[in-house]
Backbone as JSON Lines, residues from 0, in Angstrom:
{"i":0,"aa":"X","n":[-14.23,-14.35,19.81],"ca":[-13.31,-13.86,18.89],"c":[-14.0,-13.8,17.56]}
{"i":1,"aa":"X","n":[-13.83,-12.67,16.73],"ca":[-14.47,-12.48,15.5],"c":[-13.54,-12.96,14.36]}
{"i":2,"aa":"X","n":[-14.2,-13.75,13.39],"ca":[-13.52,-14.25,12.26],"c":[-13.01,-13.15,11.42]}
{"i":3,"aa":"X","n":[-11.85,-13.25,10.83],"ca":[-11.2,-12.29,9.97],"c":[-11.06,-12.92,8.58]}
{"i":4,"aa":"X","n":[-11.55,-12.3,7.56],"ca":[-11.49,-12.66,6.24],"c":[-10.37,-11.99,5.47]}
{"i":5,"aa":"X","n":[-9.51,-12.68,4.89],"ca":[-8.43,-11.96,4.07],"c":[-8.74,-12.23,2.63]}
{"i":6,"aa":"X","n":[-8.6,-11.08,1.77],"ca":[-8.93,-11.19,0.31],"c":[-7.59,-10.9,-0.35]}
{"i":7,"aa":"X","n":[-7.21,-11.8,-1.27],"ca":[-6.01,-11.7,-2.05],"c":[-6.51,-11.2,-3.46]}
{"i":8,"aa":"X","n":[-5.97,-10.08,-3.93],"ca":[-6.38,-9.53,-5.29],"c":[-5.12,-9.43,-6.13]}
{"i":9,"aa":"X","n":[-5.41,-9.45,-7.48],"ca":[-4.34,-9.25,-8.36],"c":[-4.78,-8.58,-9.68]}
{"i":10,"aa":"X","n":[-3.8,-8.12,-10.41],"ca":[-4.05,-7.48,-11.68],"c":[-2.91,-7.98,-12.57]}
{"i":11,"aa":"X","n":[-3.26,-8.49,-13.78],"ca":[-2.24,-9.18,-14.63],"c":[-1.9,-8.33,-15.89]}
{"i":12,"aa":"X","n":[-2.43,-7.15,-16.0],"ca":[-2.06,-6.38,-17.11],"c":[-2.4,-4.86,-16.76]}
{"i":13,"aa":"X","n":[-1.5,-3.93,-17.17],"ca":[-1.71,-2.56,-16.82],"c":[-3.05,-2.05,-17.5]}
{"i":14,"aa":"X","n":[-3.46,-2.73,-18.54],"ca":[-4.76,-2.3,-19.2],"c":[-6.03,-2.66,-18.36]}
{"i":15,"aa":"X","n":[-5.84,-3.33,-17.31],"ca":[-6.99,-3.7,-16.49],"c":[-7.18,-2.52,-15.39]}
{"i":16,"aa":"X","n":[-6.32,-1.53,-15.38],"ca":[-6.46,-0.55,-14.29],"c":[-7.67,0.35,-14.7]}
{"i":17,"aa":"X","n":[-8.62,0.56,-13.82],"ca":[-9.62,1.53,-13.95],"c":[-9.23,2.75,-13.14]}
{"i":18,"aa":"X","n":[-8.68,3.68,-13.79],"ca":[-7.95,4.72,-13.2],"c":[-8.91,5.88,-12.63]}
{"i":19,"aa":"X","n":[-8.56,6.32,-11.52],"ca":[-9.27,7.58,-11.0],"c":[-8.2,8.59,-11.04]}
{"i":20,"aa":"X","n":[-8.47,9.71,-11.88],"ca":[-7.43,10.65,-12.21],"c":[-7.56,11.97,-11.42]}
{"i":21,"aa":"X","n":[-8.64,12.3,-10.61],"ca":[-8.73,13.49,-10.04],"c":[-7.97,13.44,-8.62]}
{"i":22,"aa":"X","n":[-6.87,14.17,-8.61],"ca":[-6.0,14.09,-7.38],"c":[-6.6,14.94,-6.25]}
{"i":23,"aa":"X","n":[-7.55,15.77,-6.48],"ca":[-8.22,16.7,-5.44],"c":[-7.17,17.47,-4.66]}
{"i":24,"aa":"X","n":[-6.07,17.76,-5.31],"ca":[-4.95,18.51,-4.62],"c":[-3.86,17.64,-3.88]}
{"i":25,"aa":"X","n":[-4.04,16.37,-3.98],"ca":[-3.11,15.37,-3.38],"c":[-1.79,15.42,-4.13]}
{"i":26,"aa":"X","n":[-0.74,15.61,-3.51],"ca":[0.66,15.55,-4.07],"c":[1.38,14.3,-3.65]}
{"i":27,"aa":"X","n":[1.95,13.62,-4.6],"ca":[2.53,12.36,-4.24],"c":[4.1,12.49,-4.6]}
{"i":28,"aa":"X","n":[4.88,12.03,-3.62],"ca":[6.28,12.07,-3.72],"c":[6.92,10.79,-3.42]}
{"i":29,"aa":"X","n":[7.88,10.29,-4.13],"ca":[8.55,9.07,-3.85],"c":[9.64,9.38,-2.87]}
{"i":30,"aa":"X","n":[9.8,8.54,-1.88],"ca":[10.82,8.61,-0.86],"c":[12.12,8.12,-1.48]}
{"i":31,"aa":"X","n":[13.06,8.89,-1.74],"ca":[14.26,8.44,-2.39],"c":[15.55,8.22,-1.46]}
{"i":32,"aa":"X","n":[15.31,8.67,-0.24],"ca":[16.41,8.36,0.75],"c":[15.83,7.46,1.73]}
{"i":33,"aa":"X","n":[16.51,6.17,1.89],"ca":[16.16,5.2,2.8],"c":[16.25,5.63,4.28]}
{"i":34,"aa":"X","n":[15.18,5.75,5.02],"ca":[15.17,6.1,6.4],"c":[14.18,5.13,7.01]}
{"i":35,"aa":"X","n":[14.64,4.07,7.67],"ca":[13.73,3.15,8.21],"c":[12.79,3.7,9.25]}
{"i":36,"aa":"X","n":[13.29,4.76,9.94],"ca":[12.47,5.32,11.01],"c":[11.24,5.98,10.39]}
{"i":37,"aa":"X","n":[11.41,6.63,9.2],"ca":[10.34,7.19,8.54],"c":[9.31,6.11,8.08]}
{"i":38,"aa":"X","n":[9.82,5.0,7.49],"ca":[8.81,3.96,7.14],"c":[8.07,3.47,8.32]}
{"i":39,"aa":"X","n":[8.81,3.26,9.38],"ca":[8.19,2.7,10.62],"c":[7.21,3.74,11.14]}
{"i":40,"aa":"X","n":[7.38,5.02,11.02],"ca":[6.49,6.12,11.41],"c":[5.25,6.03,10.55]}
{"i":41,"aa":"X","n":[5.39,5.85,9.26],"ca":[4.26,5.81,8.28],"c":[3.5,4.55,8.67]}
{"i":42,"aa":"X","n":[4.2,3.44,8.91],"ca":[3.4,2.16,9.21],"c":[2.54,2.35,10.51]}
{"i":43,"aa":"X","n":[3.06,2.95,11.53],"ca":[2.31,3.21,12.75],"c":[1.21,4.23,12.5]}
{"i":44,"aa":"X","n":[1.59,5.32,11.85],"ca":[0.63,6.44,11.72],"c":[-0.59,6.1,10.86]}
{"i":45,"aa":"X","n":[-0.33,5.39,9.75],"ca":[-1.31,5.05,8.85],"c":[-2.05,3.75,9.27]}
{"i":46,"aa":"X","n":[-1.26,2.84,9.69],"ca":[-1.83,1.5,10.13],"c":[-2.38,1.34,11.47]}
{"i":47,"aa":"X","n":[-2.13,2.23,12.38],"ca":[-2.66,2.18,13.69],"c":[-4.17,1.93,13.92]}
{"i":48,"aa":"X","n":[-4.91,2.66,13.25],"ca":[-6.37,2.4,13.42],"c":[-6.9,1.09,12.85]}
{"i":49,"aa":"X","n":[-5.96,0.52,12.01],"ca":[-6.4,-0.8,11.34],"c":[-5.63,-1.97,11.98]}
{"i":50,"aa":"X","n":[-5.03,-1.84,13.08],"ca":[-4.41,-2.93,13.76],"c":[-3.19,-3.55,12.98]}
{"i":51,"aa":"X","n":[-2.49,-2.7,12.3],"ca":[-1.19,-3.18,11.63],"c":[-0.2,-3.34,12.77]}
{"i":52,"aa":"X","n":[-0.01,-4.56,13.23],"ca":[0.9,-4.77,14.36],"c":[2.04,-5.7,14.02]}
{"i":53,"aa":"X","n":[1.96,-6.4,12.9],"ca":[2.96,-7.44,12.63],"c":[4.49,-6.93,12.63]}
{"i":54,"aa":"X","n":[4.71,-5.66,12.37],"ca":[6.01,-5.21,12.23],"c":[6.39,-4.37,13.46]}
{"i":55,"aa":"X","n":[5.45,-4.04,14.31],"ca":[5.85,-3.1,15.35],"c":[6.96,-3.6,16.32]}
{"i":56,"aa":"X","n":[7.01,-4.87,16.46],"ca":[8.07,-5.43,17.48],"c":[9.4,-5.67,16.77]}
{"i":57,"aa":"X","n":[9.47,-5.38,15.49],"ca":[10.8,-5.63,14.78],"c":[11.88,-4.65,15.33]}
{"i":58,"aa":"X","n":[13.1,-5.29,15.57],"ca":[14.15,-4.37,15.97],"c":[14.6,-3.41,14.89]}
{"i":59,"aa":"X","n":[15.38,-2.33,15.17],"ca":[15.89,-1.51,14.23],"c":[16.54,-2.14,13.07]}
{"i":60,"aa":"X","n":[17.46,-3.1,13.27],"ca":[18.17,-3.64,12.29],"c":[17.31,-4.4,11.21]}
{"i":61,"aa":"X","n":[16.16,-4.96,11.66],"ca":[15.3,-5.54,10.72],"c":[14.52,-4.54,9.87]}
{"i":62,"aa":"X","n":[14.08,-3.45,10.58],"ca":[13.41,-2.36,9.83],"c":[14.4,-1.85,8.76]}
{"i":63,"aa":"X","n":[15.62,-1.58,9.2],"ca":[16.7,-1.09,8.25],"c":[16.87,-2.01,7.09]}
{"i":64,"aa":"X","n":[16.98,-3.34,7.35],"ca":[17.13,-4.22,6.23],"c":[15.9,-4.23,5.27]}
{"i":65,"aa":"X","n":[14.71,-4.18,5.91],"ca":[13.51,-4.16,5.08],"c":[13.45,-2.96,4.11]}
{"i":66,"aa":"X","n":[13.78,-1.71,4.71],"ca":[13.68,-0.43,3.99],"c":[14.74,-0.34,2.91]}
{"i":67,"aa":"X","n":[15.99,-0.81,3.2],"ca":[17.05,-0.79,2.33],"c":[17.03,-1.83,1.18]}
{"i":68,"aa":"X","n":[16.05,-2.58,1.17],"ca":[15.79,-3.63,0.11],"c":[15.66,-2.84,-1.14]}
{"i":69,"aa":"X","n":[16.58,-3.12,-2.14],"ca":[16.43,-2.42,-3.39],"c":[15.13,-2.6,-4.17]}
{"i":70,"aa":"X","n":[14.36,-3.61,-3.79],"ca":[13.08,-3.89,-4.46],"c":[11.97,-3.18,-3.77]}
{"i":71,"aa":"X","n":[12.23,-2.39,-2.71],"ca":[11.18,-1.78,-2.06],"c":[11.28,-0.34,-2.35]}
{"i":72,"aa":"X","n":[10.07,0.26,-2.73],"ca":[9.87,1.7,-2.96],"c":[8.68,2.27,-2.23]}
{"i":73,"aa":"X","n":[8.88,3.41,-1.69],"ca":[7.85,4.02,-0.87],"c":[7.45,5.43,-1.48]}
{"i":74,"aa":"X","n":[6.18,5.68,-1.41],"ca":[5.57,6.97,-1.84],"c":[4.83,7.6,-0.68]}
{"i":75,"aa":"X","n":[4.74,8.85,-0.51],"ca":[3.96,9.58,0.38],"c":[3.1,10.56,-0.23]}
{"i":76,"aa":"X","n":[1.8,10.63,0.13],"ca":[0.87,11.55,-0.4],"c":[0.68,12.66,0.65]}
{"i":77,"aa":"X","n":[0.76,13.89,0.18],"ca":[0.63,15.17,1.01],"c":[-0.55,15.92,0.6]}
{"i":78,"aa":"X","n":[-1.14,16.48,1.43],"ca":[-2.23,17.54,1.2],"c":[-1.96,18.68,2.09]}
{"i":79,"aa":"X","n":[-1.77,19.88,1.39],"ca":[-1.5,21.11,2.21],"c":[-0.34,20.87,3.16]}
{"i":80,"aa":"X","n":[0.58,20.2,2.74],"ca":[1.79,19.91,3.7],"c":[1.63,18.85,4.65]}
{"i":81,"aa":"X","n":[0.5,18.24,4.81],"ca":[0.23,17.26,5.81],"c":[0.24,15.91,5.13]}
{"i":82,"aa":"X","n":[0.79,14.78,5.85],"ca":[0.77,13.46,5.34],"c":[-0.72,12.88,5.29]}
{"i":83,"aa":"X","n":[-1.1,12.67,4.01],"ca":[-2.47,12.18,3.8],"c":[-2.46,10.66,3.59]}
{"i":84,"aa":"X","n":[-1.31,10.1,3.26],"ca":[-1.37,8.67,3.03],"c":[0.03,8.2,2.43]}
{"i":85,"aa":"X","n":[0.12,6.86,2.22],"ca":[1.33,6.37,1.71],"c":[1.11,5.03,1.11]}
{"i":86,"aa":"X","n":[2.11,4.59,0.31],"ca":[2.12,3.14,-0.06],"c":[3.51,2.64,-0.33]}
{"i":87,"aa":"X","n":[3.72,1.36,-0.04],"ca":[5.01,0.74,-0.35],"c":[4.77,-0.37,-1.42]}
{"i":88,"aa":"X","n":[5.66,-0.4,-2.33],"ca":[5.61,-1.39,-3.3],"c":[6.94,-2.29,-3.2]}
{"i":89,"aa":"X","n":[6.72,-3.56,-3.2],"ca":[7.79,-4.54,-3.16],"c":[7.77,-5.5,-4.22]}
{"i":90,"aa":"X","n":[8.84,-5.38,-5.13],"ca":[8.97,-6.3,-6.25],"c":[9.67,-7.54,-5.94]}
{"i":91,"aa":"X","n":[9.36,-8.68,-6.61],"ca":[10.0,-9.92,-6.4],"c":[10.77,-10.23,-7.72]}
{"i":92,"aa":"X","n":[11.63,-11.19,-7.6],"ca":[12.44,-11.6,-8.76],"c":[11.6,-12.34,-9.87]}
{"i":93,"aa":"X","n":[10.44,-12.77,-9.46],"ca":[9.65,-13.53,-10.46],"c":[8.64,-12.7,-11.14]}
{"i":94,"aa":"X","n":[8.71,-11.36,-11.01],"ca":[7.77,-10.5,-11.81],"c":[6.57,-10.01,-11.06]}
{"i":95,"aa":"X","n":[6.46,-10.42,-9.79],"ca":[5.3,-9.94,-9.02],"c":[5.74,-8.63,-8.22]}
{"i":96,"aa":"X","n":[4.8,-7.66,-8.28],"ca":[4.99,-6.46,-7.45],"c":[3.77,-6.47,-6.46]}
{"i":97,"aa":"X","n":[4.1,-6.38,-5.23],"ca":[3.07,-6.38,-4.17],"c":[2.88,-4.91,-3.69]}
{"i":98,"aa":"X","n":[1.71,-4.49,-3.56],"ca":[1.34,-3.26,-2.91],"c":[1.33,-3.73,-1.41]}
{"i":99,"aa":"X","n":[2.66,-3.57,-0.8],"ca":[2.85,-4.06,0.58],"c":[2.0,-3.42,1.55]}
{"i":100,"aa":"X","n":[2.0,-2.1,1.55],"ca":[1.21,-1.25,2.46],"c":[0.6,-0.2,1.68]}
{"i":101,"aa":"X","n":[-0.62,0.19,1.97],"ca":[-1.37,1.2,1.32],"c":[-2.4,1.76,2.36]}
{"i":102,"aa":"X","n":[-2.5,3.12,2.46],"ca":[-3.52,3.66,3.38],"c":[-3.51,5.11,3.44]}
{"i":103,"aa":"X","n":[-4.59,5.7,3.93],"ca":[-4.74,7.14,4.17],"c":[-4.72,7.39,5.67]}
{"i":104,"aa":"X","n":[-4.22,8.55,6.02],"ca":[-4.29,8.93,7.54],"c":[-5.65,9.18,7.83]}
{"i":105,"aa":"X","n":[-6.03,9.16,9.18],"ca":[-7.39,9.31,9.54],"c":[-8.05,10.53,9.16]}
{"i":106,"aa":"X","n":[-7.39,11.69,9.22],"ca":[-8.12,13.0,8.83],"c":[-8.45,13.09,7.29]}
{"i":107,"aa":"X","n":[-7.92,12.13,6.5],"ca":[-8.14,12.2,5.05],"c":[-9.04,11.02,4.53]}
{"i":108,"aa":"X","n":[-9.48,10.3,5.52],"ca":[-10.44,9.15,4.94],"c":[-11.72,9.82,4.77]}
{"i":109,"aa":"X","n":[-12.43,9.34,3.68],"ca":[-13.74,9.8,3.32],"c":[-13.76,11.12,2.53]}
{"i":110,"aa":"X","n":[-12.55,11.48,2.1],"ca":[-12.49,12.81,1.36],"c":[-12.25,12.64,-0.1]}
{"i":111,"aa":"X","n":[-12.36,11.4,-0.54],"ca":[-12.24,11.1,-1.95],"c":[-10.75,10.82,-2.48]}
{"i":112,"aa":"X","n":[-9.82,10.65,-1.61],"ca":[-8.4,10.54,-2.04],"c":[-8.04,9.07,-2.32]}
{"i":113,"aa":"X","n":[-8.75,8.12,-1.84],"ca":[-8.3,6.7,-1.86],"c":[-8.28,6.25,-3.37]}
{"i":114,"aa":"X","n":[-9.24,6.4,-4.13],"ca":[-9.15,5.94,-5.48],"c":[-8.05,6.53,-6.3]}
{"i":115,"aa":"X","n":[-7.77,7.75,-6.17],"ca":[-6.65,8.3,-6.92],"c":[-5.33,7.73,-6.43]}
{"i":116,"aa":"X","n":[-5.06,7.74,-4.99],"ca":[-3.91,7.16,-4.44],"c":[-3.75,5.79,-4.92]}
{"i":117,"aa":"X","n":[-4.65,4.93,-4.93],"ca":[-4.57,3.58,-5.29],"c":[-4.29,3.48,-6.83]}
{"i":118,"aa":"X","n":[-4.87,4.27,-7.57],"ca":[-4.5,4.33,-9.08],"c":[-3.07,4.57,-9.26]}
{"i":119,"aa":"X","n":[-2.61,5.57,-8.48],"ca":[-1.12,5.95,-8.57],"c":[-0.25,4.76,-8.1]}
{"i":120,"aa":"X","n":[-0.63,4.1,-7.1],"ca":[0.16,2.95,-6.59],"c":[0.23,1.86,-7.54]}
{"i":121,"aa":"X","n":[-0.94,1.53,-8.34],"ca":[-0.98,0.55,-9.3],"c":[-0.12,0.98,-10.47]}
{"i":122,"aa":"X","n":[-0.23,2.2,-10.98],"ca":[0.58,2.7,-12.12],"c":[2.07,2.62,-11.72]}
{"i":123,"aa":"X","n":[2.49,3.01,-10.49],"ca":[3.9,2.94,-10.09],"c":[4.36,1.58,-10.1]}
{"i":124,"aa":"X","n":[3.5,0.65,-9.66],"ca":[3.94,-0.84,-9.63],"c":[4.11,-1.43,-11.11]}
{"i":125,"aa":"X","n":[3.29,-0.97,-12.1],"ca":[3.49,-1.47,-13.41],"c":[4.72,-0.83,-14.02]}
{"i":126,"aa":"X","n":[5.25,0.31,-13.47],"ca":[6.38,0.99,-14.02],"c":[7.69,0.29,-13.42]}
{"i":127,"aa":"X","n":[7.55,-0.45,-12.4],"ca":[8.73,-1.08,-11.83],"c":[9.23,-2.19,-12.92]}
{"i":128,"aa":"X","n":[10.57,-2.28,-13.01],"ca":[11.12,-3.21,-13.93],"c":[10.6,-4.66,-13.83]}
{"i":129,"aa":"X","n":[10.2,-5.29,-14.84],"ca":[9.86,-6.63,-14.99],"c":[8.62,-7.0,-14.35]}
{"i":130,"aa":"X","n":[7.78,-6.0,-13.98],"ca":[6.44,-6.39,-13.29],"c":[5.55,-6.96,-14.29]}
{"i":131,"aa":"X","n":[5.02,-8.25,-13.91],"ca":[4.06,-8.99,-14.78],"c":[2.76,-9.14,-14.09]}
{"i":132,"aa":"X","n":[2.67,-8.87,-12.76],"ca":[1.51,-8.96,-11.98],"c":[1.65,-8.04,-10.8]}
{"i":133,"aa":"X","n":[0.58,-7.41,-10.52],"ca":[0.47,-6.52,-9.32],"c":[-0.51,-7.23,-8.33]}
{"i":134,"aa":"X","n":[-0.18,-7.33,-7.08],"ca":[-1.13,-8.0,-6.11],"c":[-1.12,-7.31,-4.86]}
{"i":135,"aa":"X","n":[-2.1,-7.56,-4.07],"ca":[-2.39,-6.87,-2.68],"c":[-3.24,-7.77,-1.9]}
{"i":136,"aa":"X","n":[-3.2,-7.73,-0.67],"ca":[-4.21,-8.32,0.21],"c":[-4.73,-7.31,1.17]}
{"i":137,"aa":"X","n":[-6.05,-7.55,1.52],"ca":[-6.76,-6.74,2.48],"c":[-7.64,-7.72,3.35]}
{"i":138,"aa":"X","n":[-8.09,-7.14,4.42],"ca":[-8.95,-8.09,5.28],"c":[-10.04,-7.21,5.9]}
{"i":139,"aa":"X","n":[-10.82,-7.92,6.55],"ca":[-11.98,-7.3,7.2],"c":[-11.72,-6.4,8.39]}
{"i":140,"aa":"X","n":[-10.36,-6.42,8.81],"ca":[-9.94,-5.51,9.82],"c":[-9.67,-4.01,9.23]}
{"i":141,"aa":"X","n":[-9.44,-4.05,7.85],"ca":[-9.16,-2.8,7.16],"c":[-10.41,-1.96,7.0]}
{"i":142,"aa":"X","n":[-10.29,-0.78,6.57],"ca":[-11.38,0.15,6.34],"c":[-12.52,-0.55,5.48]}
{"i":143,"aa":"X","n":[-13.69,-0.23,5.83],"ca":[-14.89,-1.02,5.17],"c":[-14.85,-0.8,3.59]}
{"i":144,"aa":"X","n":[-14.23,0.41,3.16],"ca":[-14.21,0.73,1.73],"c":[-13.0,0.12,1.03]}
{"i":145,"aa":"X","n":[-12.05,-0.52,1.74],"ca":[-10.73,-0.91,1.12],"c":[-11.01,-1.97,0.02]}
{"i":146,"aa":"X","n":[-11.75,-3.05,0.34],"ca":[-11.94,-3.98,-0.67],"c":[-12.68,-3.39,-2.01]}
{"i":147,"aa":"X","n":[-13.66,-2.61,-1.75],"ca":[-14.41,-1.98,-2.91],"c":[-13.43,-1.11,-3.67]}
{"i":148,"aa":"X","n":[-12.59,-0.36,-3.02],"ca":[-11.65,0.44,-3.68],"c":[-10.68,-0.41,-4.62]}
{"i":149,"aa":"X","n":[-10.18,-1.46,-4.06],"ca":[-9.31,-2.31,-4.78],"c":[-10.04,-2.91,-6.09]}
{"i":150,"aa":"X","n":[-11.18,-3.36,-5.82],"ca":[-12.04,-3.92,-7.0],"c":[-12.42,-2.85,-7.96]}
{"i":151,"aa":"X","n":[-12.81,-1.59,-7.42],"ca":[-13.06,-0.51,-8.41],"c":[-11.93,-0.16,-9.3]}
{"i":152,"aa":"X","n":[-10.68,-0.35,-8.84],"ca":[-9.55,0.02,-9.67],"c":[-9.11,-1.02,-10.61]}
{"i":153,"aa":"X","n":[-9.92,-2.19,-10.58],"ca":[-9.64,-3.38,-11.46],"c":[-9.0,-4.55,-10.88]}
{"i":154,"aa":"X","n":[-8.57,-4.47,-9.65],"ca":[-7.94,-5.78,-9.04],"c":[-9.02,-6.78,-8.77]}
{"i":155,"aa":"X","n":[-8.67,-8.12,-9.06],"ca":[-9.64,-9.1,-8.84],"c":[-9.2,-10.11,-7.79]}
{"i":156,"aa":"X","n":[-10.16,-10.55,-7.1],"ca":[-9.94,-11.6,-6.0],"c":[-9.51,-12.82,-6.63]}
{"i":157,"aa":"X","n":[-8.39,-13.44,-6.11],"ca":[-8.01,-14.7,-6.7],"c":[-7.98,-15.75,-5.46]}
{"i":158,"aa":"X","n":[-8.11,-15.26,-4.22],"ca":[-8.13,-16.23,-3.08],"c":[-8.82,-15.53,-1.89]}
{"i":159,"aa":"X","n":[-9.45,-16.3,-1.06],"ca":[-10.09,-15.71,0.14],"c":[-9.98,-16.67,1.23]}
{"i":160,"aa":"X","n":[-9.6,-16.32,2.44],"ca":[-9.37,-17.07,3.56],"c":[-10.02,-16.51,4.79]}
{"i":161,"aa":"X","n":[-10.68,-17.35,5.62],"ca":[-11.33,-16.84,6.9],"c":[-10.7,-17.6,8.02]}
{"i":162,"aa":"X","n":[-10.28,-16.83,9.0],"ca":[-9.73,-17.52,10.25],"c":[-10.43,-17.05,11.45]}
């Protein structure tokens, strides 16, 4: 069994964002109608190659409850009408906003979209009411560029665990 290292990263001020501004034609839209089936699809479609499995066994009512949480917001990135990626932001009552899920679909990895999409995710997180900290975690099961992308945008590691 291979050890998996999880990295916990944070940003404590919007001024720490090192923004990548070239969208390269990526269009970002917020999902404004709660449809748990769509979020589940995005989770499977984007996360499948990276072994995102923790939510796959959830029953419909738990997915519905998760997606209808007023503190959860979802954005989808499109390129020429195709889903290129997505992210979910989950705010807490104590001022933390988590980038709960973030990723690109397989055909769009390596095309230079990740830095821009992450910049937009961080900007959207800071625009959520009462955000005082943005945080995310990634692990060695994720794409090899994930940690570098998070750090390149200004997020800093505050904890690391290996199991």
